[in-house]
Amino acid sequence: METLKKSQSKGKKSEILKILLALSSCAFLAVVITYILYGYTQNLLKERLRERITSVASTAATVISANDIAQVYEPDDLVSDEAKNLAARLSSIRNANNDIRYIYLLRRTNNTEELAFVIDSESLDSKEIQEKRAGKELSDDDLAPLPGDILTISEYPALRDEAFYHPVAEKELQKDQWSTQMSAYAPIFDKTGNVIAVLGIDVEVQNYLSQIQTTLLPFLLFIFFLVVLLSLLSVLLIRFSGEKVKILEEIDRQKDELLGIVSHQLAKPITAIKWNLELLLDGDVGQIPKEGKEMMESMQKVTHHLAELVNMILDVSKIQLGKMNLEAQPLDLKEFFSEIIEVIEPGAKERKINFKKNLPTNLPTVLLDKRYMRMTVENLLSNAIKYTPVNGDVELKVEITQSKMYCHVRDSGCGIPLADQKKIFGKLYRATNVRNTVDGNGFGLYVAKGAIEGQGGRMWFESTEGKGTTFFFELPLKMPKV
Ligand code: ADP
């Protein structure tokens, strides 16, 4: 009792462990999938944002005059009308779009790592205005840059070259202590089509990113729980179907065992009936009237069929349970085949079938299981005759080599439909084209294949519906020791 309790609690523990393992694998999977999805969505949205900001820069560049830019080179130029014009334009663009933090113009220098500052929207503001805006005193270094100031652009790769050809946004976001920005640029062309400068905008994207994150979060949580749920369901489904398969296998095994027991029990009384009928027919208990004799003969036939069927069921259950006892005994193949032909030929004649026998003359004696071999060859031949219409052809061919026996039974019969071919060696399986028209039970081929494979051989077939079928088998041969 104690041991039973212990083993039950052990079983429960391993069950809990399995569930925990399944749960954590599901959660891990969900995290990975959600993370990948998050990264993908982020990239997609960032790409959309880049496109949008690039288009803002490119529209802004169209309202800046290249002629004005050509007049602003050094601090003194700030007093010119052109500089005032430029600063006013830049200011109005900035005022029209709250998210633009900084808008400016830059031009190329001889050094690809440096650009010269032209002007920005605040360049005309006096030191006082700039200090008022900053809320503190500013040193000269902190004041807005002046025309001609050189700026290093190592942190802004798009400015090195690309921005002078077409509108473009930086791939990476710039973060400072106040916000996160994205920079975009657009070239400004003069009348002759030469790029005279680049317009740059730094756009505040923090709000946008926060908005994305808050919108994305519930969606991601939903995905996370969905993946967890789906993975759990699949784990449960796999486990459940596994259990179901086990139960079905056990039922099948029990059924085969039952079949085995029943047929074993049936075999004895059937043999007794056969014996007694034989004694009666032999006149051992006195003369029987003609009518009675005829009845007994027909009973004898029925009992013979019954005995064959019971044997076959017994064989099926033995194959299923892996208890097929094949005994290799000396088997004179010449005698073996002529006995079978003798039994089969009358049926063939009755159906006017052209039964061809293609056997070598010098058939040897080999080591095989006689009962199963007889059952196999008889089954293939009786099937060929049964499934071939009157006047058709059936051929039995045998070839013997040093180490192998090859046999085929060919017929010009109804054939096996393609859709049934995969299942034809299955237990109790009967093809759809004969199921309701020709008598049979679907045991024969299953046992025959089991018998051939049980002796180390293989069995297969070729068939075309409406044209005919050939069953083949091949067996390794052993000769008895003399
Ligand atoms: P059955 O008692 O039905 O003949 P078998 O196990 O011997 O059982 O054969 C299984 C099924 O294979 C048959 O029902 C039939 O559909 C198909 N079959 C077997 N041999 C032939 C054949 N020579 N021609 C056509 N179909 C065949």
Coordinates of C-alpha atoms and ligand atoms in Angstrom, one line a residue:
M1 CA 0.0 0.0 0.0
E2 CA 2.8 2.3 1.1
T3 CA 4.7 1.6 -2.2
L4 CA 1.6 2.1 -4.2
K5 CA 1.1 5.6 -2.6
K6 CA 4.8 6.4 -3.2
S7 CA 4.6 5.5 -6.9
Q8 CA 1.4 7.4 -7.3
S9 CA 2.9 10.6 -5.8
K10 CA 6.0 10.0 -8.0
G11 CA 3.7 9.8 -11.1
K12 CA 1.9 13.0 -10.0
K13 CA 5.2 14.8 -9.6
S14 CA 6.4 13.8 -13.0
E15 CA 3.0 14.8 -14.4
I16 CA 3.4 18.3 -12.8
L17 CA 6.9 18.6 -14.0
K18 CA 5.8 17.8 -17.6
I19 CA 3.0 20.4 -17.3
L20 CA 5.5 23.0 -16.0
L21 CA 7.9 22.2 -18.8
A22 CA 5.1 22.5 -21.4
L23 CA 4.0 25.8 -19.8
S24 CA 7.5 27.3 -19.8
S25 CA 8.2 26.2 -23.3
C26 CA 4.9 27.8 -24.4
A27 CA 5.8 31.0 -22.6
F28 CA 9.3 31.0 -24.1
L29 CA 7.8 30.5 -27.6
A30 CA 5.3 33.3 -26.9
V31 CA 8.1 35.7 -25.8
V32 CA 10.2 34.9 -28.9
I33 CA 7.3 35.3 -31.3
T34 CA 6.1 38.5 -29.6
Y35 CA 9.6 40.0 -29.6
I36 CA 10.1 39.2 -33.3
L37 CA 6.7 40.7 -34.1
Y38 CA 7.5 43.8 -31.9
G39 CA 10.9 44.3 -33.7
Y40 CA 9.3 43.9 -37.1
T41 CA 6.4 46.3 -36.3
Q42 CA 8.9 48.9 -34.9
N43 CA 11.0 48.7 -38.0
L44 CA 8.0 49.0 -40.2
L45 CA 6.7 52.1 -38.3
K46 CA 10.2 53.6 -38.2
E47 CA 10.4 53.2 -42.0
R48 CA 6.9 54.9 -42.4
L49 CA 8.2 57.7 -40.1
R50 CA 11.3 58.2 -42.2
E51 CA 9.2 58.4 -45.4
R52 CA 6.9 61.0 -43.8
I53 CA 9.8 63.2 -42.5
T54 CA 11.7 62.9 -45.7
S55 CA 8.6 64.2 -47.6
V56 CA 8.3 67.1 -45.1
A57 CA 12.0 68.1 -45.8
S58 CA 11.5 67.7 -49.6
T59 CA 8.4 69.9 -49.6
A60 CA 10.1 72.5 -47.4
A61 CA 13.1 72.6 -49.8
T62 CA 10.9 73.7 -52.6
V63 CA 10.1 77.1 -51.0
I64 CA 13.7 78.0 -50.4
S65 CA 15.3 80.2 -53.0
A66 CA 18.7 79.1 -54.3
N67 CA 19.5 82.7 -55.3
D68 CA 19.1 83.8 -51.7
I69 CA 21.4 81.0 -50.5
A70 CA 24.0 82.1 -53.0
Q71 CA 24.2 85.5 -51.2
V72 CA 24.8 84.2 -47.6
Y73 CA 28.4 83.1 -46.9
E74 CA 29.7 84.9 -43.8
P75 CA 28.3 86.5 -40.6
D76 CA 28.2 89.9 -42.3
D77 CA 25.8 88.5 -44.9
L78 CA 23.1 88.2 -42.1
V79 CA 22.1 91.8 -42.6
S80 CA 21.3 91.2 -46.3
D81 CA 17.7 90.9 -47.5
E82 CA 18.4 87.5 -48.8
A83 CA 19.4 86.3 -45.3
K84 CA 16.3 87.8 -43.8
N85 CA 14.2 86.2 -46.5
L86 CA 15.8 82.8 -45.8
A87 CA 15.4 83.1 -42.0
A88 CA 11.8 84.1 -42.4
R89 CA 11.0 81.2 -44.7
L90 CA 12.7 78.7 -42.4
S91 CA 10.8 80.2 -39.4
S92 CA 7.4 80.0 -41.1
I93 CA 8.1 76.3 -42.1
R94 CA 9.0 75.6 -38.5
N95 CA 5.9 77.4 -37.1
A96 CA 3.7 75.4 -39.4
N97 CA 4.9 72.1 -38.0
N98 CA 5.2 71.9 -34.2
D99 CA 7.3 68.8 -34.3
I100 CA 10.2 70.5 -36.2
R101 CA 12.7 71.4 -33.5
Y102 CA 15.4 72.8 -35.7
I103 CA 15.5 73.8 -39.4
Y104 CA 18.7 74.9 -41.2
L105 CA 20.7 75.1 -44.4
L106 CA 24.1 73.7 -45.0
R107 CA 26.5 73.7 -48.0
R108 CA 29.4 71.5 -49.0
T109 CA 33.1 72.2 -48.3
N110 CA 36.1 70.6 -49.7
N111 CA 36.2 68.2 -46.8
T112 CA 33.5 65.4 -47.0
E113 CA 33.4 65.1 -43.2
E114 CA 32.6 68.9 -42.8
L115 CA 29.8 71.1 -44.0
A116 CA 29.5 74.9 -43.8
F117 CA 26.6 76.4 -42.0
V118 CA 24.4 78.8 -44.1
I119 CA 21.6 79.9 -41.9
D120 CA 18.8 78.6 -39.6
S121 CA 15.4 79.9 -38.5
E122 CA 17.0 81.6 -35.4
S123 CA 20.2 83.1 -37.0
L124 CA 18.8 86.6 -36.9
D125 CA 17.8 86.5 -33.3
S126 CA 19.9 88.7 -31.1
K127 CA 22.0 87.4 -28.2
E128 CA 19.3 88.6 -25.8
I129 CA 16.5 86.8 -27.6
Q130 CA 18.5 83.6 -27.6
E131 CA 19.3 83.9 -23.9
K132 CA 15.7 84.6 -23.2
R133 CA 14.7 81.5 -25.1
A134 CA 17.3 79.4 -23.4
G135 CA 16.4 80.9 -20.0
K136 CA 20.1 81.5 -19.1
E137 CA 23.2 83.4 -20.1
L138 CA 24.9 82.0 -23.1
S139 CA 28.6 82.0 -23.9
D140 CA 29.8 82.6 -27.5
D141 CA 30.1 78.9 -28.1
D142 CA 26.5 78.3 -27.1
L143 CA 25.1 80.9 -29.4
A144 CA 23.4 79.9 -32.7
P145 CA 26.0 79.1 -35.4
L146 CA 26.8 81.8 -37.9
P147 CA 27.1 81.6 -41.7
G148 CA 30.4 79.9 -42.7
D149 CA 30.8 78.0 -39.4
I150 CA 32.2 74.6 -40.0
L151 CA 30.2 71.6 -38.7
T152 CA 31.5 68.0 -38.4
I153 CA 29.0 65.5 -39.7
S154 CA 30.4 62.2 -38.5
E155 CA 27.2 61.4 -36.6
Y156 CA 25.0 62.2 -39.6
P157 CA 26.0 59.7 -42.3
A158 CA 23.3 60.8 -44.8
L159 CA 24.8 64.3 -45.0
R160 CA 28.1 62.9 -46.3
D161 CA 26.8 62.4 -49.8
E162 CA 23.2 61.0 -50.2
A163 CA 21.5 64.2 -49.0
F164 CA 23.0 66.1 -51.9
Y165 CA 21.4 63.9 -54.4
H166 CA 17.9 63.2 -53.1
P167 CA 15.7 63.7 -50.0
V168 CA 16.6 61.3 -47.3
A169 CA 16.3 60.7 -43.6
E170 CA 18.9 59.4 -41.2
K171 CA 18.5 55.7 -40.3
E172 CA 19.3 56.1 -36.6
L173 CA 17.4 58.3 -34.2
Q174 CA 19.3 61.0 -32.3
K175 CA 18.7 61.0 -28.6
D176 CA 19.7 63.9 -26.3
Q177 CA 18.7 64.7 -22.7
W178 CA 15.4 66.3 -23.8
S179 CA 14.1 64.3 -26.6
T180 CA 14.5 61.8 -29.4
Q181 CA 14.8 63.2 -32.9
M182 CA 15.0 62.1 -36.5
S183 CA 16.9 64.2 -39.1
A184 CA 15.9 64.5 -42.7
Y185 CA 17.4 66.4 -45.6
A186 CA 16.5 67.6 -49.1
P187 CA 18.9 69.1 -51.7
I188 CA 18.2 72.6 -53.0
F189 CA 19.0 73.2 -56.7
D190 CA 19.9 76.3 -58.5
K191 CA 18.5 77.3 -62.0
T192 CA 21.2 75.2 -63.8
G193 CA 20.3 72.1 -61.8
N194 CA 23.4 72.2 -59.5
V195 CA 22.9 71.4 -55.8
I196 CA 23.7 74.6 -54.0
A197 CA 22.9 73.5 -50.4
V198 CA 20.9 71.1 -48.3
L199 CA 17.9 71.8 -46.1
G200 CA 17.9 69.9 -42.9
I201 CA 15.1 69.4 -40.3
D202 CA 15.4 67.8 -36.9
V203 CA 12.0 66.4 -36.0
E204 CA 10.9 65.6 -32.5
V205 CA 9.7 61.9 -32.6
Q206 CA 9.4 61.1 -28.9
N207 CA 5.6 61.6 -28.8
Y208 CA 5.2 59.5 -31.9
L209 CA 7.3 56.7 -30.4
S210 CA 5.4 56.8 -27.1
Q211 CA 2.1 56.7 -29.0
I212 CA 3.2 53.7 -31.0
Q213 CA 4.3 51.9 -27.9
T214 CA 1.1 52.5 -26.1
T215 CA -0.9 51.4 -29.1
L216 CA 1.3 48.4 -29.7
L217 CA 1.3 47.1 -26.1
P218 CA -2.2 45.7 -25.9
F219 CA -1.8 44.2 -29.3
L220 CA 1.4 42.6 -28.3
L221 CA -0.1 41.3 -25.0
F222 CA -2.9 39.8 -27.0
I223 CA -0.5 38.1 -29.3
F224 CA 1.5 36.9 -26.3
F225 CA -1.5 35.3 -24.7
L226 CA -2.8 33.9 -28.0
V227 CA 0.5 32.2 -28.6
V228 CA 0.6 30.8 -25.1
L229 CA -3.0 29.5 -25.5
L230 CA -2.4 28.0 -28.9
S231 CA 0.8 26.3 -27.8
L232 CA -0.9 24.9 -24.8
L233 CA -3.8 23.7 -26.9
S234 CA -1.4 22.0 -29.3
V235 CA 0.5 20.3 -26.4
L236 CA -2.8 19.1 -25.0
L237 CA -4.0 17.9 -28.4
I238 CA -0.8 16.0 -29.0
R239 CA -1.0 14.4 -25.5
F240 CA -4.7 13.6 -26.0
S241 CA -4.2 12.1 -29.4
G242 CA -1.2 10.1 -28.1
E243 CA -3.4 8.7 -25.3
K244 CA -6.2 8.0 -27.8
V245 CA -3.7 6.1 -30.1
K246 CA -2.5 4.1 -27.0
I247 CA -6.1 3.2 -26.1
L248 CA -7.0 2.2 -29.6
E249 CA -3.8 0.1 -29.8
E250 CA -4.7 -1.6 -26.6
I251 CA -8.3 -2.3 -27.8
D252 CA -6.9 -3.7 -31.0
R253 CA -4.5 -5.9 -29.1
Q254 CA -7.3 -7.2 -26.8
K255 CA -9.5 -7.8 -29.8
D256 CA -6.7 -9.9 -31.5
E257 CA -6.2 -11.8 -28.3
L258 CA -9.9 -12.5 -28.1
L259 CA -10.0 -13.6 -31.7
G260 CA -7.1 -15.9 -31.0
I261 CA -8.8 -17.5 -28.0
V262 CA -12.1 -17.8 -29.7
S263 CA -10.7 -19.4 -32.9
H264 CA -8.5 -21.7 -30.8
Q265 CA -11.5 -22.9 -28.9
L266 CA -13.5 -23.3 -32.1
A267 CA -10.8 -25.3 -33.8
K268 CA -11.3 -28.3 -31.5
P269 CA -15.0 -28.9 -31.9
I270 CA -14.7 -28.3 -35.7
T271 CA -12.0 -31.0 -35.9
A272 CA -14.3 -33.3 -33.9
I273 CA -17.2 -32.7 -36.3
K274 CA -14.9 -33.3 -39.3
W275 CA -13.7 -36.6 -37.8
N276 CA -17.2 -37.8 -36.9
L277 CA -18.5 -36.9 -40.3
E278 CA -15.7 -38.9 -41.9
L279 CA -16.5 -41.9 -39.7
L280 CA -20.2 -41.6 -40.6
L281 CA -19.4 -41.3 -44.3
D282 CA -17.0 -44.3 -44.2
G283 CA -19.9 -46.4 -42.9
D284 CA -18.2 -47.1 -39.6
V285 CA -21.5 -46.8 -37.7
G286 CA -23.7 -48.6 -40.3
Q287 CA -25.0 -47.8 -43.8
I288 CA -26.5 -44.4 -44.4
P289 CA -29.2 -43.8 -46.9
K290 CA -28.2 -41.9 -50.1
E291 CA -30.0 -38.7 -49.2
G292 CA -28.4 -38.6 -45.8
K293 CA -25.0 -39.2 -47.3
E294 CA -25.4 -36.3 -49.7
M295 CA -26.3 -34.0 -46.8
M296 CA -23.3 -35.2 -44.8
E297 CA -21.0 -34.5 -47.8
S298 CA -22.3 -31.0 -48.1
M299 CA -21.8 -30.6 -44.3
Q300 CA -18.3 -31.9 -44.7
K301 CA -17.6 -29.1 -47.3
V302 CA -19.0 -26.4 -45.1
T303 CA -17.0 -27.7 -42.1
H304 CA -13.8 -27.7 -44.3
H305 CA -14.4 -24.0 -45.1
L306 CA -15.2 -23.2 -41.5
A307 CA -12.0 -24.9 -40.4
E308 CA -10.0 -22.9 -43.0
L309 CA -11.6 -19.6 -41.8
V310 CA -10.9 -20.4 -38.2
N311 CA -7.3 -21.2 -39.0
M312 CA -7.0 -17.9 -40.9
I313 CA -8.4 -15.9 -38.0
L314 CA -6.0 -17.6 -35.7
D315 CA -3.1 -16.7 -38.0
V316 CA -4.2 -13.1 -38.1
S317 CA -4.3 -12.8 -34.4
K318 CA -0.9 -14.5 -34.2
I319 CA 0.6 -12.0 -36.7
Q320 CA -0.9 -9.1 -34.7
L321 CA 0.5 -10.4 -31.4
G322 CA 3.9 -11.2 -33.0
K323 CA 3.4 -14.9 -32.1
M324 CA 3.5 -16.4 -35.6
N325 CA 5.4 -19.6 -35.3
L326 CA 7.0 -20.4 -38.6
E327 CA 8.8 -23.7 -38.8
A328 CA 11.4 -24.3 -41.5
Q329 CA 11.0 -27.9 -42.5
P330 CA 12.2 -29.7 -45.6
L331 CA 9.8 -28.9 -48.4
D332 CA 9.9 -30.7 -51.7
L333 CA 8.9 -27.9 -54.0
K334 CA 8.0 -30.1 -56.9
E335 CA 5.5 -32.1 -54.8
F336 CA 4.4 -28.8 -53.1
F337 CA 3.5 -27.1 -56.4
S338 CA 1.9 -30.1 -58.0
E339 CA -0.4 -30.6 -54.9
I340 CA -1.5 -27.0 -55.1
I341 CA -2.1 -27.1 -58.8
E342 CA -4.2 -30.2 -58.3
V343 CA -6.4 -28.3 -55.9
I344 CA -6.6 -25.1 -57.9
E345 CA -7.0 -26.5 -61.4
P346 CA -10.7 -27.7 -61.1
G347 CA -11.8 -24.2 -60.1
A348 CA -9.9 -22.7 -63.0
K349 CA -11.4 -25.2 -65.5
E350 CA -14.9 -24.4 -64.1
R351 CA -14.4 -20.8 -65.0
K352 CA -12.8 -21.7 -68.3
I353 CA -9.6 -19.9 -67.3
N354 CA -6.4 -20.4 -69.3
F355 CA -4.1 -21.5 -66.4
K356 CA -0.5 -21.3 -67.4
K357 CA 2.2 -23.0 -65.2
N358 CA 5.7 -21.8 -65.7
L359 CA 7.8 -23.9 -63.3
P360 CA 11.4 -25.1 -63.6
T361 CA 11.7 -28.8 -64.1
N362 CA 14.2 -29.4 -61.4
L363 CA 12.5 -27.9 -58.4
P364 CA 14.6 -28.6 -55.2
T365 CA 13.8 -29.5 -51.7
V366 CA 14.2 -26.4 -49.4
L367 CA 13.7 -25.4 -45.8
L368 CA 10.3 -23.5 -45.5
D369 CA 7.1 -23.6 -43.4
K370 CA 4.9 -25.9 -45.4
R371 CA 1.5 -24.8 -44.0
Y372 CA 2.1 -21.1 -44.4
M373 CA 3.7 -21.5 -47.9
R374 CA 0.7 -23.6 -49.0
M375 CA -1.7 -21.0 -47.6
T376 CA 0.2 -18.2 -49.4
V377 CA 0.4 -19.7 -52.9
E378 CA -3.1 -21.2 -52.7
N379 CA -4.4 -17.8 -51.7
L380 CA -2.7 -15.9 -54.5
L381 CA -3.9 -18.5 -57.1
S382 CA -7.5 -18.8 -55.8
N383 CA -7.7 -14.9 -55.7
A384 CA -6.4 -14.7 -59.3
I385 CA -9.1 -17.1 -60.4
K386 CA -11.8 -15.6 -58.3
Y387 CA -11.1 -12.0 -59.5
T388 CA -10.6 -12.9 -63.2
P389 CA -13.7 -13.2 -65.5
V390 CA -14.5 -16.4 -67.4
N391 CA -12.1 -17.2 -70.2
G392 CA -9.4 -15.0 -68.7
D393 CA -5.7 -15.8 -68.1
V394 CA -3.8 -16.8 -65.0
E395 CA -0.1 -17.6 -64.8
L396 CA 1.9 -19.1 -62.0
K397 CA 5.6 -18.6 -62.5
V398 CA 8.4 -19.8 -60.3
E399 CA 12.2 -19.2 -60.6
I400 CA 14.9 -20.7 -58.4
T401 CA 18.4 -19.3 -58.1
Q402 CA 21.2 -20.4 -55.8
S403 CA 19.9 -18.5 -52.9
K404 CA 16.4 -17.3 -53.8
M405 CA 13.0 -18.4 -54.8
Y406 CA 11.0 -16.0 -56.9
C407 CA 7.3 -16.5 -57.6
H408 CA 4.6 -14.5 -59.3
V409 CA 0.9 -15.0 -60.0
R410 CA -0.4 -13.0 -62.9
D411 CA -4.0 -12.6 -64.0
S412 CA -6.0 -10.7 -66.5
G413 CA -8.8 -9.9 -64.0
C414 CA -10.6 -6.9 -62.6
G415 CA -7.4 -5.3 -61.0
I416 CA -7.2 -3.2 -57.9
P417 CA -8.3 0.5 -58.0
L418 CA -5.4 2.9 -57.4
A419 CA -7.1 4.4 -54.4
D420 CA -7.2 0.9 -52.7
Q421 CA -3.7 -0.2 -53.5
K422 CA -2.0 1.3 -50.4
K423 CA -4.3 -0.6 -48.1
I424 CA -4.6 -3.9 -49.9
F425 CA -2.3 -5.8 -47.5
G426 CA -4.2 -4.5 -44.5
K427 CA -6.1 -6.7 -42.2
L428 CA -9.7 -7.4 -43.5
Y429 CA -9.3 -4.9 -46.3
R430 CA -11.2 -5.5 -49.5
A431 CA -11.0 -3.3 -52.6
T432 CA -14.0 -1.2 -53.5
N433 CA -14.5 -2.8 -56.9
V434 CA -15.1 -6.3 -55.4
R435 CA -16.5 -5.6 -52.0
N436 CA -20.1 -6.0 -52.9
T437 CA -19.9 -8.4 -55.8
V438 CA -17.4 -11.2 -55.0
D439 CA -17.3 -13.2 -51.8
G440 CA -14.3 -12.9 -49.5
N441 CA -13.1 -11.9 -46.1
G442 CA -9.9 -9.9 -46.6
F443 CA -7.7 -12.1 -44.4
G444 CA -5.8 -14.0 -47.0
L445 CA -3.3 -11.4 -48.3
Y446 CA -2.6 -10.1 -44.8
V447 CA -1.6 -13.6 -43.6
A448 CA 0.3 -14.3 -46.8
K449 CA 2.4 -11.2 -46.5
G450 CA 3.0 -12.0 -42.8
A451 CA 4.1 -15.5 -43.7
I452 CA 6.5 -14.4 -46.5
E453 CA 8.0 -11.6 -44.4
G454 CA 8.2 -13.9 -41.4
Q455 CA 10.5 -16.1 -43.4
G456 CA 12.7 -13.2 -44.4
G457 CA 11.2 -12.5 -47.8
R458 CA 9.1 -9.7 -49.3
M459 CA 5.8 -9.5 -51.2
W460 CA 4.4 -6.8 -53.5
F461 CA 2.1 -6.4 -56.5
E462 CA 1.4 -4.4 -59.6
S463 CA -2.1 -3.8 -60.8
T464 CA -4.2 -1.8 -63.2
E465 CA -7.9 -1.6 -62.7
G466 CA -9.8 -3.5 -65.4
K467 CA -6.6 -5.0 -66.9
G468 CA -5.2 -7.4 -64.3
T469 CA -2.9 -7.9 -61.3
T470 CA 0.4 -9.6 -60.6
F471 CA 1.4 -10.6 -57.1
F472 CA 5.1 -11.3 -56.5
F473 CA 7.1 -12.7 -53.7
E474 CA 10.7 -13.4 -53.2
L475 CA 12.2 -15.7 -50.5
P476 CA 15.7 -16.4 -49.4
L477 CA 16.3 -20.1 -49.7
K478 CA 18.0 -22.6 -47.4
M479 CA 18.7 -26.1 -48.5
P480 CA 18.3 -28.9 -45.9
K481 CA 21.5 -30.6 -44.7
V482 CA 21.9 -34.0 -46.3
Ligands
ADP1 P1 -10.5 -11.9 -50.1 O1 -11.0 -13.0 -49.3 O2 -11.3 -10.7 -50.1 O3 -10.0 -12.3 -51.5 P2 -7.7 -11.3 -49.6 O4 -7.0 -10.9 -48.4 O5 -7.2 -12.6 -50.3 O6 -9.2 -11.4 -49.3 O7 -7.5 -10.1 -50.6 C1 -7.8 -8.8 -50.2 C2 -8.3 -8.0 -51.3 O8 -7.3 -7.8 -52.3 C3 -9.5 -8.6 -52.1 O9 -10.7 -8.4 -51.4 C4 -9.4 -7.9 -53.4 O10 -10.0 -6.6 -53.3 C5 -7.9 -7.7 -53.6 N1 -7.3 -8.7 -54.4 C6 -6.5 -9.7 -54.0 N2 -6.1 -10.4 -55.1 C7 -6.6 -9.9 -56.2 C8 -6.5 -10.1 -57.6 N3 -5.8 -11.1 -58.1 N4 -7.1 -9.3 -58.4 C9 -7.8 -8.2 -57.9 N5 -8.0 -7.9 -56.6 C10 -7.4 -8.7 -55.8

